[in-house]
Short mmCIF file of C-alpha atoms and ligand atoms in Angstrom, two decimals:
data_model
loop_
_atom_site.label_atom_id
_atom_site.label_comp_id
_atom_site.label_asym_id
_atom_site.label_seq_id
_atom_site.Cartn_x
_atom_site.Cartn_y
_atom_site.Cartn_z
CA MET A 258 -33.66 -12.48 8.47
CA SER A 259 -33.72 -8.97 9.96
CA GLY A 260 -36.14 -7.83 12.74
CA ASN A 261 -38.22 -6.26 9.93
CA GLY A 262 -38.61 -9.56 8.14
CA TYR A 263 -36.29 -8.72 5.21
CA ASP A 264 -33.93 -11.43 4.05
CA PHE A 265 -30.90 -9.18 3.36
CA ASN A 266 -28.86 -12.13 2.15
CA LYS A 267 -31.21 -12.26 -0.82
CA ILE A 268 -31.79 -8.54 -1.10
CA LEU A 269 -28.21 -7.36 -1.12
CA SER A 270 -25.86 -8.00 -4.01
CA GLN A 271 -23.56 -10.96 -4.08
CA ARG A 272 -20.83 -8.51 -5.10
CA ALA A 273 -21.11 -6.76 -1.71
CA GLN A 274 -21.57 -9.91 0.28
CA ASN A 275 -18.57 -11.76 -1.33
CA LEU A 276 -16.21 -8.90 -0.46
CA GLU A 277 -13.98 -9.40 2.56
CA ALA A 278 -13.66 -6.61 5.13
CA SER A 279 -10.32 -4.92 5.25
CA PRO A 280 -8.26 -6.90 7.78
CA THR A 281 -6.24 -3.83 8.78
CA PHE A 282 -9.30 -1.71 9.52
CA ALA A 283 -11.00 -4.65 11.27
CA LEU A 284 -7.86 -5.08 13.40
CA GLU A 285 -7.83 -1.39 14.31
CA LYS A 286 -11.41 -1.68 15.59
CA LYS A 287 -10.51 -4.64 17.74
CA ILE A 288 -7.41 -2.90 19.10
CA ASP A 289 -9.42 0.30 19.95
CA ALA A 290 -11.78 -1.78 22.05
CA PHE A 291 -9.01 -3.70 23.72
CA ASP A 292 -6.94 -0.54 24.32
CA LEU A 293 -9.91 1.10 25.98
CA LYS A 294 -10.23 -1.79 28.44
CA LEU A 295 -6.46 -1.92 29.09
CA LYS A 296 -6.25 1.90 29.76
CA LYS A 297 -8.69 1.45 32.64
CA GLU A 298 -6.19 -0.96 34.14
CA GLY A 299 -3.29 1.51 33.60
CA GLN A 300 -1.91 -0.42 30.51
CA PHE A 301 -1.88 0.33 26.84
CA VAL A 302 -1.41 -1.36 23.42
CA ILE A 303 1.70 -0.70 21.40
CA ARG A 304 0.31 -0.29 17.89
CA PHE A 305 2.40 -1.67 14.99
CA GLY A 306 -0.77 -2.44 13.01
CA ILE A 307 -1.94 0.34 10.61
CA GLY A 308 0.25 1.81 7.87
CA GLN A 309 -0.20 5.37 8.81
CA PRO A 310 2.63 7.87 9.28
CA ASP A 311 2.85 9.15 12.83
CA PHE A 312 3.97 12.65 11.67
CA ASN A 313 1.71 15.69 11.35
CA THR A 314 1.03 17.03 7.93
CA PRO A 315 3.72 19.69 7.31
CA GLU A 316 2.69 23.29 8.06
CA ASN A 317 3.24 24.67 4.51
CA ILE A 318 0.72 22.06 3.24
CA LYS A 319 -1.83 22.83 5.89
CA ASP A 320 -1.42 26.56 5.21
CA ALA A 321 -2.09 26.01 1.49
CA ALA A 322 -5.42 24.29 2.37
CA LYS A 323 -6.34 27.09 4.76
CA THR A 324 -5.67 29.69 2.04
CA ALA A 325 -7.72 27.73 -0.51
CA ILE A 326 -10.69 27.70 1.90
CA ASP A 327 -10.26 31.47 2.63
CA GLU A 328 -10.22 32.12 -1.13
CA ASN A 329 -13.38 30.09 -1.52
CA LYS A 330 -11.70 27.41 -3.58
CA THR A 331 -14.39 25.06 -2.32
CA LYS A 332 -16.49 24.20 -5.37
CA TYR A 333 -16.64 21.38 -7.79
CA THR A 334 -13.62 21.06 -10.06
CA ALA A 335 -12.95 18.77 -13.05
CA SER A 336 -13.50 15.30 -11.87
CA THR A 337 -9.94 14.26 -12.54
CA GLY A 338 -8.42 17.27 -10.76
CA ILE A 339 -7.55 20.93 -11.18
CA ARG A 340 -5.06 21.95 -13.83
CA GLU A 341 -2.59 23.17 -11.22
CA LEU A 342 -2.48 19.80 -9.50
CA LYS A 343 -2.03 17.92 -12.77
CA SER A 344 0.86 20.29 -13.64
CA ALA A 345 2.50 19.70 -10.30
CA ILE A 346 2.16 15.94 -10.89
CA LEU A 347 3.61 16.23 -14.38
CA GLU A 348 6.56 18.14 -13.02
CA LYS A 349 7.12 15.56 -10.33
CA PHE A 350 7.19 12.75 -12.89
CA ARG A 351 9.61 14.71 -15.10
CA LYS A 352 12.03 15.71 -12.31
CA GLU A 353 11.93 12.57 -10.13
CA ASN A 354 11.01 9.70 -12.41
CA ASP A 355 12.51 10.80 -15.70
CA LEU A 356 9.11 10.54 -17.34
CA GLU A 357 7.41 12.97 -19.73
CA TYR A 358 3.65 13.16 -19.71
CA GLU A 359 0.99 15.56 -20.93
CA LEU A 360 -1.92 16.84 -18.78
CA GLU A 361 -4.16 14.40 -20.62
CA ASN A 362 -2.22 11.54 -19.18
CA ILE A 363 -2.87 12.52 -15.56
CA PHE A 364 -5.70 11.61 -13.26
CA ALA A 365 -6.16 12.72 -9.63
CA GLY A 366 -8.65 10.91 -7.38
CA ASN A 367 -9.54 10.26 -3.76
CA GLY A 368 -6.35 8.61 -2.57
CA ALA A 369 -4.31 5.85 -4.27
CA LYS A 370 -6.87 3.24 -3.14
CA GLN A 371 -9.76 4.84 -5.10
CA VAL A 372 -7.50 5.52 -8.11
CA LEU A 373 -6.54 1.80 -8.10
CA ASP A 374 -10.23 0.85 -7.98
CA VAL A 375 -11.06 3.00 -11.01
CA ILE A 376 -8.08 1.58 -12.95
CA ILE A 377 -9.21 -2.00 -12.22
CA ARG A 378 -12.81 -1.21 -13.12
CA THR A 379 -11.61 0.40 -16.38
CA PHE A 380 -9.71 -2.76 -17.41
CA ILE A 381 -11.55 -5.72 -16.09
CA ASN A 382 -14.43 -7.73 -17.68
CA LYS A 383 -15.97 -10.60 -15.82
CA GLU A 384 -13.37 -13.44 -15.25
CA ASP A 385 -10.40 -11.41 -16.54
CA ILE A 386 -7.30 -12.22 -14.65
CA VAL A 387 -5.14 -9.81 -12.60
CA LEU A 388 -1.80 -11.09 -11.47
CA VAL A 389 -1.17 -10.33 -7.80
CA PRO A 390 2.40 -11.08 -6.58
CA VAL A 391 2.54 -12.45 -2.98
CA PRO A 392 2.85 -10.84 -0.48
CA TYR A 393 0.34 -8.19 -1.49
CA TRP A 394 -1.33 -5.08 -0.10
CA VAL A 395 -4.79 -6.20 1.16
CA SER A 396 -7.05 -4.19 -1.14
CA TYR A 397 -5.67 -5.37 -4.51
CA THR A 398 -7.42 -8.77 -4.43
CA GLN A 399 -10.69 -7.47 -3.13
CA GLN A 400 -10.81 -4.66 -5.70
CA VAL A 401 -10.36 -7.23 -8.44
CA ILE A 402 -13.17 -9.35 -7.00
CA LEU A 403 -15.37 -6.20 -6.77
CA SER A 404 -14.87 -5.78 -10.57
CA GLU A 405 -15.75 -9.51 -10.98
CA GLY A 406 -12.26 -10.29 -12.16
CA LYS A 407 -10.07 -13.12 -10.90
CA PRO A 408 -6.92 -12.47 -8.91
CA VAL A 409 -4.14 -15.06 -9.62
CA PHE A 410 -1.23 -15.07 -7.17
CA VAL A 411 2.36 -15.11 -8.31
CA LYS A 412 4.82 -16.76 -5.90
CA CYS A 413 7.71 -14.91 -4.38
CA ASN A 414 11.37 -15.88 -4.09
CA LYS A 415 13.47 -15.74 -0.88
CA ASP A 416 13.76 -11.95 -1.10
CA LEU A 417 9.98 -11.74 -1.23
CA LYS A 418 9.99 -10.47 -4.80
CA ILE A 419 8.34 -12.01 -7.84
CA ASP A 420 9.53 -15.50 -8.76
CA LEU A 421 10.09 -14.97 -12.50
CA ASN A 422 9.72 -18.73 -13.27
CA ASP A 423 6.34 -18.77 -11.68
CA LEU A 424 5.32 -15.60 -13.50
CA GLU A 425 6.33 -17.12 -16.84
CA LYS A 426 4.49 -20.39 -16.02
CA ILE A 427 1.31 -18.50 -15.08
CA CYS A 428 1.52 -16.39 -18.35
CA ILE A 429 1.75 -19.64 -20.38
CA LYS A 430 -1.19 -21.20 -18.48
CA TYR A 431 -3.60 -18.32 -18.70
CA GLY A 432 -2.44 -16.51 -21.82
CA LYS A 433 -4.78 -13.84 -23.08
CA LYS A 434 -7.15 -14.01 -20.07
CA ILE A 435 -4.46 -11.98 -18.14
CA LYS A 436 -5.09 -8.26 -18.35
CA LEU A 437 -2.98 -6.73 -15.61
CA ILE A 438 -0.24 -7.35 -13.11
CA ILE A 439 0.03 -5.13 -9.90
CA LEU A 440 3.60 -4.28 -9.00
CA ASN A 441 4.30 -2.53 -5.71
CA SER A 442 7.77 -1.28 -4.96
CA PRO A 443 8.65 -0.35 -2.22
CA ASN A 444 6.37 -3.14 -1.11
CA ASN A 445 3.71 -3.22 1.50
CA PRO A 446 4.01 -5.44 3.54
CA SER A 447 7.60 -6.69 2.91
CA GLY A 448 9.44 -3.39 2.42
CA ALA A 449 11.21 -5.07 -0.59
CA VAL A 450 12.45 -2.76 -3.26
CA TYR A 451 12.91 -3.97 -6.86
CA ASN A 452 16.18 -3.09 -8.57
CA LYS A 453 16.54 -2.09 -12.17
CA SER A 454 17.30 -5.47 -13.67
CA GLU A 455 14.48 -7.17 -11.75
CA LEU A 456 12.01 -4.67 -13.11
CA GLU A 457 13.46 -4.95 -16.65
CA ALA A 458 12.99 -8.79 -16.47
CA ILE A 459 9.35 -8.35 -15.33
CA GLY A 460 8.77 -5.77 -18.07
CA LYS A 461 10.11 -8.08 -20.72
CA ILE A 462 7.64 -10.75 -19.69
CA CYS A 463 4.70 -8.27 -19.60
CA LEU A 464 5.56 -7.06 -23.13
CA LYS A 465 5.84 -10.59 -24.40
CA TYR A 466 2.41 -11.58 -23.10
CA GLY A 467 0.60 -8.27 -23.54
CA ILE A 468 -0.01 -7.64 -19.94
CA PHE A 469 -0.53 -4.11 -18.68
CA ILE A 470 1.23 -3.08 -15.53
CA ILE A 471 -0.19 -1.13 -12.46
CA SER A 472 2.88 0.16 -10.72
CA ASP A 473 1.96 1.24 -7.20
CA GLU A 474 4.75 3.61 -6.04
CA VAL A 475 3.13 5.16 -3.00
CA TYR A 476 6.21 4.47 -0.83
CA GLU A 477 8.78 5.63 -3.43
CA LYS A 478 10.19 8.38 -1.14
CA PHE A 479 10.90 6.07 1.75
CA ILE A 480 13.94 4.10 0.65
CA TYR A 481 17.06 3.61 2.74
CA GLY A 482 20.75 3.17 2.45
CA ASP A 483 21.94 2.95 -1.15
CA VAL A 484 18.72 1.53 -2.46
CA ARG A 485 17.17 3.43 -5.43
CA HIS A 486 13.58 3.66 -6.63
CA TYR A 487 12.91 2.94 -10.34
CA SER A 488 9.69 3.42 -12.08
CA ILE A 489 9.27 0.58 -14.59
CA ALA A 490 7.61 2.96 -16.99
CA SER A 491 10.84 4.99 -17.34
CA PHE A 492 12.84 2.21 -19.05
CA SER A 493 11.37 2.46 -22.50
CA GLU A 494 8.50 3.95 -24.56
CA GLU A 495 7.05 0.50 -24.91
CA LEU A 496 6.95 0.02 -21.14
CA LYS A 497 5.56 3.49 -20.57
CA GLU A 498 2.66 2.63 -22.97
CA ILE A 499 1.56 -0.37 -20.91
CA THR A 500 2.19 1.00 -17.45
CA ILE A 501 -0.16 2.91 -15.18
CA ILE A 502 1.89 4.56 -12.41
CA VAL A 503 -0.08 5.07 -9.18
CA ASN A 504 1.09 7.41 -6.45
CA ALA A 505 -0.40 9.62 -3.68
CA VAL A 506 0.49 12.35 -1.25
CA SER A 507 -0.90 10.16 1.54
CA LYS A 508 2.27 8.50 2.75
CA THR A 509 4.94 10.82 1.41
CA TYR A 510 3.60 13.94 3.13
CA SER A 511 1.78 12.31 5.97
CA MET A 512 -1.60 13.19 4.39
CA THR A 513 -3.53 9.97 4.72
CA GLY A 514 -6.80 11.71 5.69
CA TRP A 515 -6.69 14.27 2.85
CA ARG A 516 -7.45 11.62 0.24
CA ILE A 517 -5.48 12.69 -2.80
CA GLY A 518 -3.92 10.06 -5.03
CA TYR A 519 -3.08 10.15 -8.69
CA CYS A 520 -1.97 8.13 -11.69
CA ALA A 521 -0.29 8.54 -15.13
CA ALA A 522 -1.24 6.46 -18.08
CA ALA A 523 -2.00 6.48 -21.84
CA ARG A 524 -4.68 9.03 -22.59
CA GLU A 525 -7.07 6.31 -23.89
CA ILE A 526 -7.02 4.76 -20.39
CA ILE A 527 -7.37 8.12 -18.59
CA ASN A 528 -10.36 9.05 -20.83
CA GLN A 529 -12.25 5.90 -19.83
CA MET A 530 -11.31 6.30 -16.18
CA ALA A 531 -12.59 9.91 -16.27
CA LYS A 532 -16.02 8.71 -17.26
CA ILE A 533 -16.17 6.44 -14.19
CA GLN A 534 -14.97 9.26 -11.99
CA ASP A 535 -17.62 11.65 -13.46
CA GLN A 536 -20.42 9.20 -12.68
CA ALA A 537 -19.20 7.65 -9.48
CA SER A 538 -17.42 10.25 -7.40
CA SER A 539 -16.72 13.62 -9.04
CA ASN A 540 -13.58 15.53 -8.07
CA PRO A 541 -11.47 14.82 -4.97
CA CYS A 542 -11.89 17.36 -2.17
CA THR A 543 -11.01 20.78 -3.64
CA PRO A 544 -9.04 22.34 -0.68
CA ALA A 545 -7.20 18.97 -0.42
CA GLN A 546 -6.15 19.28 -4.09
CA TRP A 547 -4.68 22.74 -3.39
CA ALA A 548 -2.86 21.30 -0.37
CA ALA A 549 -1.47 18.54 -2.69
CA VAL A 550 -0.24 21.19 -5.16
CA GLU A 551 1.84 22.63 -2.31
CA ALA A 552 2.96 19.18 -1.18
CA LEU A 553 4.29 18.27 -4.62
CA ALA A 554 5.63 21.72 -5.71
CA GLY A 555 6.64 23.24 -2.36
CA SER A 556 9.56 22.47 -0.09
CA GLN A 557 10.46 18.76 0.18
CA GLU A 558 12.37 19.30 3.48
CA SER A 559 9.78 17.50 5.60
CA VAL A 560 9.95 14.38 3.41
CA ASN A 561 13.75 14.12 4.17
CA VAL A 562 13.11 14.56 7.89
CA MET A 563 10.54 11.76 7.86
CA LYS A 564 12.69 9.48 5.70
CA ASN A 565 15.69 9.85 7.99
CA GLU A 566 13.54 9.04 11.00
CA TYR A 567 12.07 5.98 9.45
CA GLU A 568 15.57 4.82 8.42
CA LYS A 569 16.75 5.07 12.03
CA ARG A 570 13.71 3.08 13.20
CA ARG A 571 14.18 0.48 10.46
CA ASN A 572 17.81 -0.08 11.46
CA TYR A 573 16.94 -0.36 15.14
CA ILE A 574 14.02 -2.73 14.63
CA PHE A 575 15.86 -4.93 12.17
CA GLN A 576 18.79 -5.35 14.47
CA ARG A 577 16.60 -6.18 17.47
CA LEU A 578 14.47 -8.67 15.45
CA CYS A 579 17.55 -10.44 14.11
CA SER A 580 18.77 -11.07 17.67
CA ILE A 581 15.51 -12.92 18.62
CA LYS A 582 15.75 -16.76 18.42
CA ASN A 583 13.66 -18.44 15.68
CA ILE A 584 12.83 -15.23 13.91
CA LYS A 585 14.06 -14.66 10.39
CA CYS A 586 14.07 -11.27 8.78
CA ASN A 587 15.02 -9.56 5.54
CA LEU A 588 16.28 -6.04 5.76
CA PRO A 589 13.47 -3.93 4.23
CA GLY A 590 14.84 -1.53 1.55
CA GLY A 591 11.86 0.77 1.85
CA ALA A 592 8.39 1.66 3.03
CA PHE A 593 7.81 1.60 6.81
CA TYR A 594 7.16 -2.01 7.36
CA ILE A 595 9.19 -4.97 8.42
CA PHE A 596 7.94 -8.49 7.69
CA PRO A 597 9.59 -11.13 9.94
CA ASP A 598 9.09 -14.88 9.36
CA ILE A 599 7.70 -16.05 12.69
CA SER A 600 6.87 -19.60 11.54
CA GLY A 601 9.82 -21.00 13.53
CA LEU A 602 7.79 -20.19 16.62
CA PHE A 603 4.63 -22.05 15.62
CA ASN A 604 3.56 -24.71 18.14
CA ASN A 605 0.46 -26.58 19.31
CA GLU A 606 -1.24 -23.43 20.42
CA ILE A 607 0.12 -20.98 17.96
CA LYS A 608 -0.43 -22.70 14.60
CA ASN A 609 -0.52 -19.67 12.22
CA SER A 610 0.06 -15.90 11.84
CA PHE A 611 -3.52 -15.12 13.15
CA ASP A 612 -2.92 -17.13 16.33
CA PHE A 613 0.40 -15.42 16.81
CA ALA A 614 -0.95 -11.93 16.37
CA ASP A 615 -3.98 -12.71 18.68
CA GLN A 616 -1.81 -13.96 21.42
CA LEU A 617 0.76 -11.22 21.14
CA LEU A 618 -2.05 -8.66 21.44
CA GLU A 619 -3.81 -10.44 24.36
CA LYS A 620 -0.79 -11.41 26.36
CA ASP A 621 1.76 -8.68 25.69
CA PHE A 622 -0.41 -5.90 24.32
CA VAL A 623 1.44 -5.42 21.02
CA ALA A 624 -0.64 -5.10 17.79
CA VAL A 625 0.74 -6.44 14.51
CA VAL A 626 -1.00 -7.69 11.30
CA PRO A 627 -0.99 -11.43 10.49
CA GLY A 628 0.97 -12.26 7.34
CA ALA A 629 -2.08 -14.34 6.13
CA ALA A 630 -3.90 -11.04 5.44
CA PHE A 631 -1.16 -10.41 2.78
CA GLY A 632 -1.19 -13.96 1.37
CA ASP A 633 1.69 -15.47 3.42
CA ASP A 634 0.89 -17.17 6.73
CA ARG A 635 4.61 -17.51 7.71
CA PHE A 636 4.97 -13.85 8.49
CA ILE A 637 3.62 -10.94 10.53
CA ARG A 638 3.78 -7.26 9.49
CA ILE A 639 5.23 -4.69 11.86
CA SER A 640 4.64 -1.09 10.93
CA TYR A 641 7.35 1.17 12.34
CA ALA A 642 5.39 4.35 11.71
CA ALA A 643 5.42 4.73 15.45
CA SER A 644 7.58 6.79 17.82
CA MET A 645 11.01 5.42 18.77
CA ASN A 646 9.93 5.11 22.39
CA ASN A 647 6.98 2.96 21.37
CA ILE A 648 9.17 0.92 19.08
CA LYS A 649 11.62 0.20 21.86
CA GLU A 650 8.89 -0.74 24.32
CA GLY A 651 6.98 -2.70 21.67
CA ILE A 652 10.09 -4.74 20.62
CA ASP A 653 10.88 -5.48 24.27
CA ARG A 654 7.34 -6.86 24.73
CA PHE A 655 7.63 -8.76 21.42
CA GLU A 656 10.92 -10.29 22.49
CA ASN A 657 9.57 -11.40 25.87
CA PHE A 658 6.56 -13.01 24.07
CA CYS A 659 8.80 -14.82 21.66
CA LYS A 660 11.04 -16.12 24.50
CA ARG A 661 8.00 -17.44 26.36
CA ILE A 662 6.66 -19.40 23.38
CA SER A 663 10.03 -20.72 22.15
C1 PLP B 26 0.74 -0.26 -1.32
C2 PLP B 26 -0.40 0.73 -1.00
N1 PLP B 26 -1.06 1.22 -2.06
C3 PLP B 26 -2.08 2.13 -1.87
C4 PLP B 26 -2.41 2.46 -0.59
C5 PLP B 26 -3.60 3.47 -0.48
O1 PLP B 26 -3.11 4.72 -0.32
P1 PLP B 26 -4.15 6.03 -0.06
O2 PLP B 26 -4.23 6.25 1.38
O3 PLP B 26 -3.57 7.12 -0.90
O4 PLP B 26 -5.48 5.57 -0.59
C6 PLP B 26 -1.81 2.01 0.51
C7 PLP B 26 -2.22 2.32 1.90
O5 PLP B 26 -1.89 1.69 2.85
C8 PLP B 26 -0.71 1.07 0.27
O6 PLP B 26 -0.03 0.55 1.36
#
């Protein structure tokens, strides 16, 4: 009951009340408060929590937004984006992913997160199933729940990729109730990157059971060593027909706050999505769309600089984590996360990944995200979108913490 006498539990929708708060945003709030307190004592938190590039948005992209504002490109546009942005997206798919689309196949929205929400709303009726491979990015399951669908989790193998036997078993069990599967490669939180034959095997199962694929490729540019990114839609016309590719400028160009994401799909899907966008949000920010045109069509030099820097950090952090007793770790092929298995350090006081992350923050002032938030309690996620100095200091603190609790 509120002070005004209203019973908000009854007044507000079950849909809103059943939704979980984003664990990463909740964690950031907690860290901010803790950090403020620590700074007064001359200490500070090393933040490996949020998945946010630590680079500034490149100058050419900022300039394009400034020019757009000066030229008064500040009005409503088509809800699904300006023609110039859609053309730049088309060209990107053609050049980089070997995929041919028409303008009618393209949709630009307010970041990949909002585009994903519109896709899920477009497909899902009450109780329809969406397959979510574990470990998963935190918003997938909640967006499915918001659409009154049912997330069903697919187990992972030792490489933290989809266990194909489990996928087939689930398809047999639920049959036609399954509408969608959400693939995410490079993966948040594990950094795992699917190779061609793995994606082909998944595609075969999806075609067999009539499951549409959302392929979230927002980290495609951050892949390391000889690893390659493949878009499952590029393997055949049949797979292209059932795949909705989601991408964004957010991570690739360090533009998280600009809120431009996009997708490519069959025009029947885009047409329905456009109606939702017309009614629910209208176009994404107009100057940000012009900035995204420059990001996609302009110089890609800054992406290479960021990628090389992430690769150095990944190599350093992987080698350090591997040398810590009772920690197991896969080498991430992409993204800017590493996902060590810390379950070898569980004890009477630290019984799960939440306890581990809490204690690490409180005792050694390092912020990480508990693996339970991504569906697997054995792990924690470390984001290495942080400066090398902070990574060195953070891993020193992490190592000390692990030694103490071993
Ligand atoms: C896998 C994945 N998909 C989508 C998003 C959302 O991206 P955007 O900032 O463009 O909404 C994120 C952001 O963390 C992500 O990690």
